[in-house]
PDB file of C-alpha atoms in Angstrom:
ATOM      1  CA  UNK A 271     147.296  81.201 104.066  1.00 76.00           C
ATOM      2  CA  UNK A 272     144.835  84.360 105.366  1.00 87.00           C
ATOM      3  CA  UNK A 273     145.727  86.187 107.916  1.00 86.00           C
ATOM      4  CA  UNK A 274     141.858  84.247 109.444  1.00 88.00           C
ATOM      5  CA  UNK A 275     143.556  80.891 108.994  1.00 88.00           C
ATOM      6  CA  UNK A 276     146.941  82.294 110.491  1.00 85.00           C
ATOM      7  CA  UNK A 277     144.866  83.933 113.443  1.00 87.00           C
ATOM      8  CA  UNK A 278     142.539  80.412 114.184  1.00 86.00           C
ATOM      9  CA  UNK A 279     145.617  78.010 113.394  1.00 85.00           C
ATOM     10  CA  UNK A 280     149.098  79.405 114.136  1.00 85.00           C
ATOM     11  CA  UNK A 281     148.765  82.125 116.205  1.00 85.00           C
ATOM     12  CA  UNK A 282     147.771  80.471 119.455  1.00 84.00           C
ATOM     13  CA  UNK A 283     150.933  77.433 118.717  1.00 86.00           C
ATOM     14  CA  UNK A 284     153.024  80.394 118.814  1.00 83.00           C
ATOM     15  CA  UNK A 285     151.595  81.807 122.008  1.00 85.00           C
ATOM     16  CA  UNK A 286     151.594  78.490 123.495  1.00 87.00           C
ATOM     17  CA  UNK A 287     155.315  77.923 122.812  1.00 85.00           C
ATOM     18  CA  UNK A 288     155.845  81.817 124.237  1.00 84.00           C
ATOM     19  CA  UNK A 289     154.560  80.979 127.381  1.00 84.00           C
ATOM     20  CA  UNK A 290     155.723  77.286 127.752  1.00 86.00           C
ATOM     21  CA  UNK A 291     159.709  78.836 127.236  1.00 84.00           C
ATOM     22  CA  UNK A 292     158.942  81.690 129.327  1.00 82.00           C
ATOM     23  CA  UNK A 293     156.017  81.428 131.791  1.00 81.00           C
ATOM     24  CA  UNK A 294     157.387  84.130 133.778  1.00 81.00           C
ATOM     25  CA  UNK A 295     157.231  86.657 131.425  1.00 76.00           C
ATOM     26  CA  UNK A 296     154.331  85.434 129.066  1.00 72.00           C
ATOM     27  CA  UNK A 297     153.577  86.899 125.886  1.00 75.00           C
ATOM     28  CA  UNK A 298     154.929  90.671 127.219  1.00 72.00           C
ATOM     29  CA  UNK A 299     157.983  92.328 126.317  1.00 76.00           C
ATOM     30  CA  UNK A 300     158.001  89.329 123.414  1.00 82.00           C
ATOM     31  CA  UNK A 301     159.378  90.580 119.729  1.00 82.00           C
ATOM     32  CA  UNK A 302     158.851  88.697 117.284  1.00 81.00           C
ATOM     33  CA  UNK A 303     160.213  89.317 113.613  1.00 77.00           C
ATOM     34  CA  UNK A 304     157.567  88.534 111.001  1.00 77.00           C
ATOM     35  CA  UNK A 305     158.293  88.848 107.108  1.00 74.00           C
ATOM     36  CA  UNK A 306     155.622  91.464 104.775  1.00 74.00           C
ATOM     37  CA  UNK A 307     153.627  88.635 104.045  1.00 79.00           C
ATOM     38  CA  UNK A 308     149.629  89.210 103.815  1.00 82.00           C
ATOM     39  CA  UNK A 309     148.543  86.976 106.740  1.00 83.00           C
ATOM     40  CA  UNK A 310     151.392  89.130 109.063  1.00 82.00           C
ATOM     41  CA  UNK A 311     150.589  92.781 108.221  1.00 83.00           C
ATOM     42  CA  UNK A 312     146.734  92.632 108.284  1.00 89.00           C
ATOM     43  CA  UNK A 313     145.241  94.313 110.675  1.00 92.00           C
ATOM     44  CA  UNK A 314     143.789  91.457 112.846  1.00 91.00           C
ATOM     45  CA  UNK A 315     147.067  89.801 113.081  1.00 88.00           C
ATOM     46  CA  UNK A 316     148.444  93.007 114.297  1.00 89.00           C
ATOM     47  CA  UNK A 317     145.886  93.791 116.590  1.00 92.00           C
ATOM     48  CA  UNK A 318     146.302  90.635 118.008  1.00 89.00           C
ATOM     49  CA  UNK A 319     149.693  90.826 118.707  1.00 87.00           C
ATOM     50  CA  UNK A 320     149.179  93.887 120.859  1.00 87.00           C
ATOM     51  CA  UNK A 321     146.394  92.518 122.914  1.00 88.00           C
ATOM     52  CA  UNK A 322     149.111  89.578 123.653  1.00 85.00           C
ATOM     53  CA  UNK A 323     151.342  92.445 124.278  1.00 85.00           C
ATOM     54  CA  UNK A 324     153.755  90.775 121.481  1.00 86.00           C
ATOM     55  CA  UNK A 325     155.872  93.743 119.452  1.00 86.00           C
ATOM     56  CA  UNK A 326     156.618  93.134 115.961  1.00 84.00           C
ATOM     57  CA  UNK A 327     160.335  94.088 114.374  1.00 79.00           C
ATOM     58  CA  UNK A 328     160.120  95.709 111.383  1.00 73.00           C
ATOM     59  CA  UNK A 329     161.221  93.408 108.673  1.00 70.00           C
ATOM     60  CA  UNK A 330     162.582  95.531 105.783  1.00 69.00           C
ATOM     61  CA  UNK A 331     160.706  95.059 102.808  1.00 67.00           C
ATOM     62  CA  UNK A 332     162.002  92.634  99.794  1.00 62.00           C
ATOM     63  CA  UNK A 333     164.726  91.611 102.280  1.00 66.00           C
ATOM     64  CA  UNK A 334     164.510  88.098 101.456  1.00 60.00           C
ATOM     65  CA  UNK A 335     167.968  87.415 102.612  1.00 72.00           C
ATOM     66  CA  UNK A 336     167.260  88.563 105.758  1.00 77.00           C
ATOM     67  CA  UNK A 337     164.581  85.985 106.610  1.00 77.00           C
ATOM     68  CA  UNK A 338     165.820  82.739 108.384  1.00 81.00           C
ATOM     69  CA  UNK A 339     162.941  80.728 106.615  1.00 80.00           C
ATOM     70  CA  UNK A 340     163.959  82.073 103.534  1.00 79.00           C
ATOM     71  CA  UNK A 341     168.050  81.783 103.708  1.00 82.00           C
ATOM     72  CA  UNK A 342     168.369  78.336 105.247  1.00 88.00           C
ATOM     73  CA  UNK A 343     165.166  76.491 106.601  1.00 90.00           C
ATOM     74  CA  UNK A 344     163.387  76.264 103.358  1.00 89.00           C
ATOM     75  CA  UNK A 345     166.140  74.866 100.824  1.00 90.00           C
ATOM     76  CA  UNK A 346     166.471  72.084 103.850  1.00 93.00           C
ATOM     77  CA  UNK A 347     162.482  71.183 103.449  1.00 94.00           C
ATOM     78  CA  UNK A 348     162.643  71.452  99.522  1.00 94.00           C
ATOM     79  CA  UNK A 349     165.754  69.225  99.235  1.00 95.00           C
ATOM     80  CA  UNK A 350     164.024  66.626 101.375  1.00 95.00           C
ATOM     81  CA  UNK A 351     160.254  66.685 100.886  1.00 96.00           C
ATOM     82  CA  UNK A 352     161.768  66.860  96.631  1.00 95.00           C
ATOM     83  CA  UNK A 353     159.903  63.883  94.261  1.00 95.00           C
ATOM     84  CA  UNK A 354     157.073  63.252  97.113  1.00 95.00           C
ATOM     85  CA  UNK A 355     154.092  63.391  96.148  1.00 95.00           C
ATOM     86  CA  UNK A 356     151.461  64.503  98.786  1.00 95.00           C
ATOM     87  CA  UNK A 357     147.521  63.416  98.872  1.00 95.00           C
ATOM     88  CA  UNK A 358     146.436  66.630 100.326  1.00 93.00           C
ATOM     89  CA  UNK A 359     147.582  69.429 102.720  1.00 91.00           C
ATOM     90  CA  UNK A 360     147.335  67.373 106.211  1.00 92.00           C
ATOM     91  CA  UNK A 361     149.755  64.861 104.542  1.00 94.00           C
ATOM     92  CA  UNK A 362     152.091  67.908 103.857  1.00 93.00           C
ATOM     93  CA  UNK A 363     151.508  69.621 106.482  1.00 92.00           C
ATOM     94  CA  UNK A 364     152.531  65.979 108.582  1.00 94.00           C
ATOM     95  CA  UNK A 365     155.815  65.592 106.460  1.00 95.00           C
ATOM     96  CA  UNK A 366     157.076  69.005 106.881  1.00 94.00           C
ATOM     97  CA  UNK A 367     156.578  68.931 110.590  1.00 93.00           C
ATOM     98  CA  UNK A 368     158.223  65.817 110.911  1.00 95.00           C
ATOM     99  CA  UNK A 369     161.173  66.475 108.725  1.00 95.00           C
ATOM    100  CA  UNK A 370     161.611  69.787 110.970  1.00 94.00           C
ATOM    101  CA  UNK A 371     161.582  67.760 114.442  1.00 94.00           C
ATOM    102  CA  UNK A 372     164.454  65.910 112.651  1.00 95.00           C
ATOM    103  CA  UNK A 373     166.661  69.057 112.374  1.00 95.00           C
ATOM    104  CA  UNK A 374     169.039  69.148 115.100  1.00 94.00           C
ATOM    105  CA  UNK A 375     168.338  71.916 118.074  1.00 92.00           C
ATOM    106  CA  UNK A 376     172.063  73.050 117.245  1.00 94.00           C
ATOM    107  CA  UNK A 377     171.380  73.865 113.418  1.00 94.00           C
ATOM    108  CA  UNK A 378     168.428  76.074 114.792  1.00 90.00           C
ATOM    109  CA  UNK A 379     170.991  77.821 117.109  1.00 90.00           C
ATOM    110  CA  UNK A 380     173.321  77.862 114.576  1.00 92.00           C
ATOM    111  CA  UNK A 381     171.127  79.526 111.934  1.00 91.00           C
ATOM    112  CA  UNK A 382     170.009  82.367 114.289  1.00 87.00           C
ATOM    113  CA  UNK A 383     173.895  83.288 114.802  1.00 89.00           C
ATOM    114  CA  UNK A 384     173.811  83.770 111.450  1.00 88.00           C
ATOM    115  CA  UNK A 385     170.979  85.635 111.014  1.00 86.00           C
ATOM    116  CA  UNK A 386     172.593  88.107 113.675  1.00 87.00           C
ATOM    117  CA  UNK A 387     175.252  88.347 111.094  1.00 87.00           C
ATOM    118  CA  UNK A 388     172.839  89.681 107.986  1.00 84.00           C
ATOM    119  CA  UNK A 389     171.205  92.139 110.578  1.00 82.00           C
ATOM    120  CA  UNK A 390     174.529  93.718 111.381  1.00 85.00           C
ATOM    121  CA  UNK A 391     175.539  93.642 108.126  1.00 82.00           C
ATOM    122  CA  UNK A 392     171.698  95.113 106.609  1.00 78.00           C
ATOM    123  CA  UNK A 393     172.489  98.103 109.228  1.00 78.00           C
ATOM    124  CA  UNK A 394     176.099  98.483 108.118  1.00 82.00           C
ATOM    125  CA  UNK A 395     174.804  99.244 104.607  1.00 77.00           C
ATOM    126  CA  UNK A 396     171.954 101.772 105.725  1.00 74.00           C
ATOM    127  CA  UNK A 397     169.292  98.892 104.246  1.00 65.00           C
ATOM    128  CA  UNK A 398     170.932  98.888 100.831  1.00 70.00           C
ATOM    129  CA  UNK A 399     171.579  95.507  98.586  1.00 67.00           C
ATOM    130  CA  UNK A 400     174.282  93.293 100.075  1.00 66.00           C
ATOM    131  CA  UNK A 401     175.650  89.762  99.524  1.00 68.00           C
ATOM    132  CA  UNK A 402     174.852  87.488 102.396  1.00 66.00           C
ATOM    133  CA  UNK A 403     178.549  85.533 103.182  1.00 60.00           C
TER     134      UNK A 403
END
């Protein structure tokens, strides 16, 4: 993905979902924790952001751990989507959204609780390695 691709294709489902959960408050005062990946650091995604008046958290770098895609949501997708075979990106693309409208609302909840957790516990250890319970 390129931060072009991110900015025509993703950016405005997440602004959409901002203000559809919160159409008081908009896209302002809205943080948003993004990983160090290309397509979230470049410079148009950031500027972006601040036009929505969106904040970014800092994600500290090669914190993998800390990431809820990367600690939970992605061994669920691999371990179902595993032995399909796909005809092209749409047909991906369709699976993986479906198989992630099938995850319960709680596990989502549950997840971020979590998450919570590894924060406090990245701060407790001044940003230093730590095993993730």
């Amino acid at each position: 993905m390129t931060a072009t691709y991110y900015l025509q294709n993703e950016l405005s489902q997440v602004k959409s979902a901002i203000n559809e959960q919160r159409p008081k408050v908009s896209t302002s005062r809205t943080l948003l924790l993004y990983d160090n990946v290309g397509p979230h650091k470049a410079r148009a995604t950031t500027q972006s952001l601040r036009e929505l008046g969106i904040q970014i958290l800092a994600h500290p770098a090669f914190s993998l751990d800390l990431a809820p895609c990367d600690f939970w949501l992605l061994t669920i997708l691999k371990d179902r989507l595993a032995g399909q075979k796909f005809d092209g990106i749409q047909d991906l693309a369709e699976a993986v959204n479906s198989e992630l409208r099938t995850i319960p609302e709680e596990d989502y909840q549950g997840v971020f609780c979590k998450w919570q957790i590894r924060l406090k516990d990245c701060i407790e250890s001044h940003g230093e390695y730590f095993k993730a319970l």
